[in-house]
Coordinates of N, CA and C in Angstrom, one line a residue:
X1 N -47.8 -181.8 52.0 CA -48.0 -180.9 53.1 C -48.0 -179.4 52.6
X2 N -47.0 -179.2 51.8 CA -46.8 -177.8 51.2 C -48.0 -177.3 50.4
X3 N -48.6 -178.3 49.6 CA -49.8 -177.9 48.8 C -50.9 -177.6 49.7
X4 N -51.1 -178.3 50.8 CA -52.1 -178.1 51.8 C -51.9 -176.6 52.4
X5 N -50.7 -176.3 52.8 CA -50.4 -175.0 53.4 C -50.6 -173.8 52.5
X6 N -50.3 -174.1 51.3 CA -50.5 -173.1 50.1 C -52.0 -172.8 49.9
X7 N -52.8 -173.9 50.0 CA -54.3 -173.8 49.9 C -54.7 -173.0 51.1
X8 N -54.4 -173.2 52.2 CA -54.9 -172.5 53.4 C -54.4 -171.0 53.3
X9 N -53.2 -170.8 52.9 CA -52.6 -169.4 52.7 C -53.4 -168.7 51.7
X10 N -53.7 -169.3 50.4 CA -54.5 -168.7 49.4 C -55.9 -168.4 49.8
X11 N -56.5 -169.3 50.5 CA -57.9 -169.2 50.8 C -58.1 -168.6 52.2
X12 N -57.2 -168.0 53.0 CA -57.4 -167.7 54.4 C -58.4 -166.6 54.6
X13 N -58.5 -165.7 53.7 CA -59.6 -164.6 53.9 C -60.9 -165.2 53.6
X14 N -61.1 -166.0 52.7 CA -62.5 -166.7 52.5 C -63.0 -167.4 53.7
X15 N -62.1 -168.2 54.4 CA -62.4 -168.9 55.6 C -62.6 -167.9 56.7
X16 N -61.8 -166.8 56.8 CA -62.0 -165.9 57.9 C -63.3 -165.2 57.8
X17 N -63.7 -164.7 56.6 CA -64.9 -164.1 56.3 C -66.2 -165.0 56.7
X18 N -66.1 -166.3 56.2 CA -67.2 -167.3 56.5 C -67.3 -167.4 58.0
X19 N -66.2 -167.6 58.8 CA -66.2 -167.8 60.1 C -66.8 -166.6 60.9
X20 N -66.3 -165.4 60.6 CA -66.8 -164.2 61.2 C -68.3 -164.0 60.9
X21 N -68.7 -164.3 59.6 CA -70.1 -164.0 59.2 C -71.0 -165.1 59.9
X22 N -70.7 -166.3 60.0 CA -71.5 -167.2 60.8 C -71.6 -167.0 62.2
X23 N -70.4 -166.6 62.8 CA -70.3 -166.1 64.2 C -71.4 -165.0 64.5
X24 N -71.1 -163.9 63.6 CA -71.9 -162.7 63.9 C -73.5 -163.0 63.7
X25 N -73.8 -163.8 62.7 CA -75.2 -164.1 62.5 C -75.7 -165.0 63.6
X26 N -75.1 -166.0 64.0 CA -75.6 -166.8 65.1 C -75.7 -166.1 66.4
X27 N -74.7 -165.1 66.6 CA -74.6 -164.4 67.9 C -75.9 -163.4 68.0
X28 N -76.2 -162.8 66.8 CA -77.2 -161.8 66.9 C -78.6 -162.6 66.9
X29 N -78.7 -163.8 66.2 CA -79.9 -164.5 66.4 C -80.2 -165.2 67.7
X30 N -79.1 -165.5 68.5 CA -79.2 -166.0 69.9 C -79.8 -164.8 70.7
X31 N -79.1 -163.5 70.4 CA -79.7 -162.4 71.3 C -81.2 -162.1 70.9
X32 N -81.5 -162.2 69.6 CA -82.9 -162.0 69.2 C -83.8 -163.0 69.9
X33 N -83.4 -164.3 70.0 CA -84.3 -165.3 70.6 C -84.4 -165.1 72.2
X34 N -83.4 -164.6 72.7 CA -83.4 -164.4 74.2 C -83.9 -163.1 74.7
X35 N -83.8 -162.0 73.8 CA -84.1 -160.8 74.3 C -85.3 -160.0 73.5
X36 N -85.5 -160.4 72.2 CA -86.5 -159.6 71.4 C -87.7 -160.5 71.1
X37 N -87.7 -161.7 71.6 CA -88.8 -162.6 71.3 C -90.2 -162.1 71.8
X38 N -90.1 -161.5 73.0 CA -91.4 -161.0 73.6 C -91.8 -159.6 73.2
X39 N -90.9 -158.8 72.8 CA -91.3 -157.5 72.4 C -90.5 -156.8 71.3
X40 N -91.1 -155.9 70.6 CA -90.4 -155.3 69.6 C -89.4 -154.2 70.2
X41 N -88.2 -153.9 69.7 CA -87.4 -152.8 70.1 C -87.4 -151.7 68.9
X42 N -88.1 -150.7 69.1 CA -88.0 -149.7 68.0 C -86.8 -148.7 68.2
X43 N -86.0 -148.7 67.1 CA -84.7 -147.9 67.1 C -85.0 -146.5 66.5
X44 N -85.7 -146.5 65.3 CA -86.1 -145.3 64.7 C -87.6 -145.5 64.3
X45 N -88.4 -144.6 64.7 CA -89.9 -144.7 64.5 C -90.2 -144.9 63.0
X46 N -91.0 -146.0 62.7 CA -91.5 -146.3 61.3 C -90.3 -146.6 60.3
X47 N -89.1 -146.6 60.8 CA -87.9 -147.0 59.8 C -87.2 -148.3 60.3
X48 N -86.8 -148.3 61.6 CA -85.9 -149.5 62.0 C -86.3 -150.0 63.4
X49 N -86.6 -151.3 63.4 CA -86.8 -151.9 64.6 C -86.3 -153.3 64.6
X50 N -86.2 -153.8 65.9 CA -85.7 -155.3 66.1 C -86.9 -156.1 66.4
X51 N -87.5 -156.8 65.6 CA -88.7 -157.7 65.8 C -88.4 -159.1 65.6
X52 N -88.7 -160.0 66.5 CA -88.3 -161.5 66.3 C -89.4 -162.0 65.4
X53 N -88.9 -162.8 64.6 CA -89.8 -163.6 63.6 C -89.2 -165.0 63.4
X54 N -90.1 -165.8 63.1 CA -89.6 -167.3 62.7 C -90.0 -167.4 61.2
X55 N -89.0 -167.5 60.4 CA -89.3 -167.6 58.9 C -89.2 -169.0 58.5
X56 N -90.3 -169.6 58.2 CA -90.4 -171.0 57.7 C -90.3 -171.1 56.2
X57 N -90.4 -170.0 55.5 CA -90.3 -169.9 54.0 C -88.8 -169.6 53.6
X58 N -88.8 -169.0 52.4 CA -87.5 -168.6 51.9 C -87.4 -167.1 51.9
X59 N -86.6 -166.6 51.1 CA -86.5 -165.2 51.1 C -87.8 -164.4 51.1
X60 N -87.7 -163.3 51.9 CA -89.1 -162.6 51.9 C -90.3 -163.4 52.4
X61 N -90.0 -164.4 53.2 CA -91.1 -165.3 53.8 C -91.9 -166.0 52.9
X62 N -91.5 -166.3 51.6 CA -92.2 -167.0 50.6 C -92.3 -168.5 51.2
X63 N -93.5 -169.0 51.3 CA -93.7 -170.4 52.0 C -93.3 -171.5 51.1
X64 N -92.4 -172.4 51.6 CA -92.0 -173.6 50.9 C -91.9 -174.6 51.9
X65 N -92.4 -175.9 51.8 CA -92.1 -176.9 52.7 C -90.8 -177.2 53.1
X66 N -90.4 -177.5 54.3 CA -89.0 -177.7 54.7 C -88.4 -178.8 54.0
X67 N -89.1 -180.0 53.5 CA -88.8 -181.1 52.8 C -88.1 -180.7 51.5
X68 N -88.6 -179.5 50.9 CA -88.1 -179.1 49.7 C -87.0 -178.0 49.9
X69 N -87.2 -177.1 51.0 CA -86.4 -176.0 51.3 C -84.9 -176.5 51.6
X70 N -84.7 -177.4 52.5 CA -83.4 -177.8 52.8 C -82.4 -178.2 51.6
X71 N -83.0 -179.2 50.7 CA -82.2 -179.5 49.7 C -82.0 -178.3 48.5
X72 N -83.0 -177.5 48.6 CA -82.9 -176.2 47.6 C -81.7 -175.4 48.2
X73 N -81.7 -175.2 49.5 CA -80.6 -174.4 50.1 C -79.3 -174.8 49.8
X74 N -79.1 -176.1 50.0 CA -77.8 -176.7 49.6 C -77.4 -176.7 48.4
X75 N -78.4 -177.0 47.4 CA -78.2 -176.9 46.0 C -77.8 -175.5 45.5
X76 N -78.6 -174.6 46.1 CA -78.2 -173.1 45.7 C -76.8 -172.9 46.1
X77 N -76.4 -173.2 47.3 CA -75.0 -172.9 47.7 C -74.0 -173.7 46.7
X78 N -74.2 -174.8 46.4 CA -73.4 -175.6 45.5 C -73.3 -174.9 44.2
X79 N -74.4 -174.6 43.6 CA -74.5 -173.9 42.2 C -73.8 -172.6 42.3
X80 N -74.1 -171.8 43.3 CA -73.4 -170.6 43.4 C -71.9 -170.7 43.6
X81 N -71.4 -171.6 44.4 CA -70.0 -171.8 44.6 C -69.4 -172.4 43.3
X82 N -70.0 -173.2 42.5 CA -69.4 -173.7 41.3 C -69.4 -172.6 40.2
X83 N -70.5 -171.8 40.1 CA -70.4 -170.7 39.2 C -69.4 -169.5 39.6
X84 N -69.2 -169.2 40.8 CA -68.2 -168.3 41.3 C -66.8 -168.8 41.1
X85 N -66.7 -170.1 41.3 CA -65.3 -170.6 41.3 C -64.7 -170.6 39.8
X86 N -65.6 -170.6 38.8 CA -65.2 -170.5 37.5 C -64.5 -169.2 37.2
X87 N -64.9 -168.1 37.9 CA -64.3 -166.8 37.8 C -63.4 -166.4 39.0
X88 N -63.5 -167.3 40.0 CA -62.8 -167.0 41.1 C -61.2 -166.9 41.0
X89 N -60.7 -166.0 41.6 CA -59.2 -165.8 41.7 C -58.9 -165.7 43.1
X90 N -58.3 -166.8 43.6 CA -58.0 -166.8 45.1 C -56.9 -165.7 45.5
X91 N -56.3 -165.2 44.6 CA -55.2 -164.2 44.9 C -55.9 -162.9 45.1
X92 N -57.1 -162.7 44.6 CA -57.7 -161.4 44.8 C -58.6 -161.2 46.1
X93 N -58.3 -160.4 46.9 CA -58.9 -160.3 48.2 C -60.4 -160.1 48.0
X94 N -60.9 -159.4 47.0 CA -62.4 -159.0 46.8 C -63.0 -160.4 46.4
X95 N -62.4 -161.3 45.6 CA -63.0 -162.5 45.4 C -63.3 -163.3 46.6
X96 N -62.3 -163.3 47.6 CA -62.5 -164.1 48.8 C -63.4 -163.4 49.7
X97 N -63.5 -162.1 49.9 CA -64.5 -161.5 50.8 C -65.9 -161.7 50.3
X98 N -66.1 -161.4 49.1 CA -67.5 -161.4 48.6 C -68.1 -162.8 48.6
X99 N -67.3 -163.8 48.1 CA -67.8 -165.2 48.2 C -67.8 -165.7 49.6
X100 N -66.9 -165.3 50.5 CA -67.1 -165.7 51.9 C -68.3 -165.2 52.6
X101 N -68.7 -163.9 52.1 CA -70.0 -163.3 52.6 C -71.2 -164.1 52.2
X102 N -71.2 -164.5 51.0 CA -72.3 -165.3 50.4 C -72.4 -166.7 51.2
X103 N -71.2 -167.3 51.2 CA -71.2 -168.7 51.8 C -71.5 -168.6 53.3
X104 N -70.9 -167.7 53.9 CA -71.2 -167.4 55.4 C -72.7 -167.2 55.7
X105 N -73.3 -166.3 54.9 CA -74.6 -166.1 55.1 C -75.5 -167.4 54.9
X106 N -75.2 -168.0 53.8 CA -75.9 -169.3 53.5 C -75.8 -170.3 54.6
X107 N -74.6 -170.4 55.1 CA -74.3 -171.3 56.3 C -75.0 -171.0 57.5
X108 N -75.1 -169.6 57.8 CA -75.8 -169.2 58.9 C -77.3 -169.4 58.9
X109 N -77.9 -169.3 57.7 CA -79.4 -169.6 57.6 C -79.6 -171.1 57.7
X110 N -78.7 -171.8 57.0 CA -78.7 -173.3 57.1 C -78.7 -173.8 58.5
X111 N -77.7 -173.3 59.3 CA -77.7 -173.7 60.6 C -79.1 -173.6 61.4
X112 N -79.6 -172.4 61.1 CA -81.0 -172.1 61.7 C -81.9 -173.3 61.3
X113 N -82.0 -173.4 60.0 CA -83.0 -174.5 59.5 C -82.7 -175.9 60.1
X114 N -81.6 -176.2 60.3 CA -81.2 -177.6 60.9 C -81.5 -177.6 62.3
X115 N -81.3 -176.5 63.1 CA -81.3 -176.5 64.5 C -82.8 -176.2 65.0
X116 N -83.5 -175.2 64.2 CA -84.9 -174.9 64.6 C -85.9 -175.3 63.8
X117 N -85.6 -175.6 62.4 CA -86.7 -175.8 61.5 C -87.2 -174.5 60.8
X118 N -86.7 -173.5 61.2 CA -87.0 -172.2 60.7 C -85.7 -171.2 60.8
X119 N -85.8 -170.0 60.1 CA -84.7 -169.1 60.2 C -85.2 -168.0 61.1
X120 N -84.3 -167.6 62.0 CA -84.6 -166.4 62.9 C -84.4 -165.1 62.2
X121 N -85.4 -164.4 62.0 CA -85.2 -163.0 61.4 C -85.6 -161.9 62.6
X122 N -84.9 -160.8 62.4 CA -85.2 -159.8 63.6 C -85.1 -158.3 63.1
X123 N -84.5 -158.0 61.9 CA -84.3 -156.8 61.6 C -85.5 -156.2 60.6
X124 N -86.2 -155.2 61.0 CA -87.4 -154.8 60.4 C -87.1 -153.3 60.0
X125 N -87.2 -153.0 58.5 CA -87.0 -151.7 58.1 C -88.3 -151.3 57.4
X126 N -89.1 -150.3 57.9 CA -90.2 -150.0 57.3 C -91.2 -151.1 56.9
X127 N -91.8 -151.1 55.8 CA -92.7 -152.2 55.4 C -92.0 -153.3 54.6
X128 N -90.6 -153.3 54.7 CA -89.8 -154.4 54.0 C -90.0 -155.5 54.8
X129 N -89.8 -156.8 54.3 CA -89.9 -158.0 55.1 C -88.8 -158.0 56.0
X130 N -88.9 -158.7 57.2 CA -88.0 -158.8 58.2 C -86.9 -159.8 57.7
X131 N -85.6 -159.4 58.1 CA -84.4 -160.2 57.6 C -83.5 -160.3 58.8
X132 N -82.3 -160.8 58.5 CA -81.2 -161.1 59.6 C -79.9 -160.7 58.9
X133 N -78.8 -160.9 59.8 CA -77.5 -160.7 59.4 C -77.1 -161.5 58.1
X134 N -77.4 -162.9 58.1 CA -77.0 -163.7 57.1 C -77.6 -163.2 55.8
X135 N -78.9 -162.7 55.8 CA -79.4 -162.2 54.6 C -78.7 -161.0 54.1
X136 N -78.2 -160.0 55.0 CA -77.4 -159.0 54.7 C -76.1 -159.4 54.0
X137 N -75.4 -160.4 54.6 CA -74.2 -160.9 54.0 C -74.4 -161.6 52.6
X138 N -75.5 -162.3 52.4 CA -75.8 -162.8 51.2 C -76.1 -161.8 50.0
X139 N -76.8 -160.8 50.3 CA -77.2 -159.7 49.4 C -75.9 -158.9 49.1
X140 N -75.3 -158.4 50.2 CA -74.1 -157.6 50.0 C -73.0 -158.4 49.2
X141 N -72.8 -159.6 49.6 CA -71.8 -160.5 49.0 C -72.0 -160.7 47.4
X142 N -73.4 -160.9 47.1 CA -73.8 -161.2 45.8 C -73.6 -159.9 44.9
X143 N -74.1 -158.7 45.5 CA -73.9 -157.5 44.8 C -72.4 -157.1 44.6
X144 N -71.7 -157.3 45.8 CA -70.2 -157.1 45.6 C -69.5 -157.9 44.6
X145 N -70.0 -159.2 44.5 CA -69.4 -160.1 43.6 C -69.6 -159.6 42.1
X146 N -70.9 -159.2 41.8 CA -71.2 -158.8 40.4 C -70.5 -157.5 40.1
X147 N -70.3 -156.6 41.1 CA -69.6 -155.3 40.7 C -68.1 -155.7 40.6
X148 N -67.5 -156.4 41.4 CA -66.2 -156.8 41.4 C -65.8 -157.5 40.1
X149 N -66.5 -158.5 39.8 CA -66.3 -159.3 38.5 C -66.4 -158.5 37.3
X150 N -67.5 -157.6 37.4 CA -67.7 -156.8 36.2 C -66.6 -155.7 36.0
X151 N -66.0 -155.3 37.0 CA -64.8 -154.4 36.8 C -63.6 -155.2 36.4
X152 N -63.4 -156.5 36.9 CA -62.3 -157.3 36.4 C -62.4 -157.6 35.0
X153 N -63.7 -157.9 34.5 CA -63.8 -158.3 33.1 C -63.6 -157.0 32.3
X154 N -64.1 -155.9 32.6 CA -63.9 -154.7 31.9 C -62.4 -154.2 31.8
X155 N -61.6 -154.5 32.8 CA -60.2 -154.3 32.8 C -59.4 -155.3 32.0
X156 N -59.9 -156.4 31.8 CA -59.2 -157.4 31.0 C -59.5 -157.4 29.6

């Protein structure tokens, strides 16, 4: 029992970030489905708008059949988790936050694929492809991980 409690204590931030990330992603997608599906909401002309889109492809809407995409998504999460866990230090808050962001974003998009057969995207910035909160979490978490681990290796 003590070993289990230590695991929960050591990993509490990663679980919290995953939970908050998935919740924020799914709540914003629910809002997009129910309020932005019919019309675009322009926030800043030619810069930022909320535009509902159903992404059946992968990142940047690259088309890939769902029968290939679901296993690839799961495989990517497993590979990322294994690679990160080799360098992962549960005692470091940065490790937990950045890894939690990537996993939370991946789970958020995976939930969409399983529930809808596509990922709901709604954030449009200029001519850049439409994306969502999960995509932001994945990219920010990956960049944060690279910077964080780069600094750790440099200091060691």
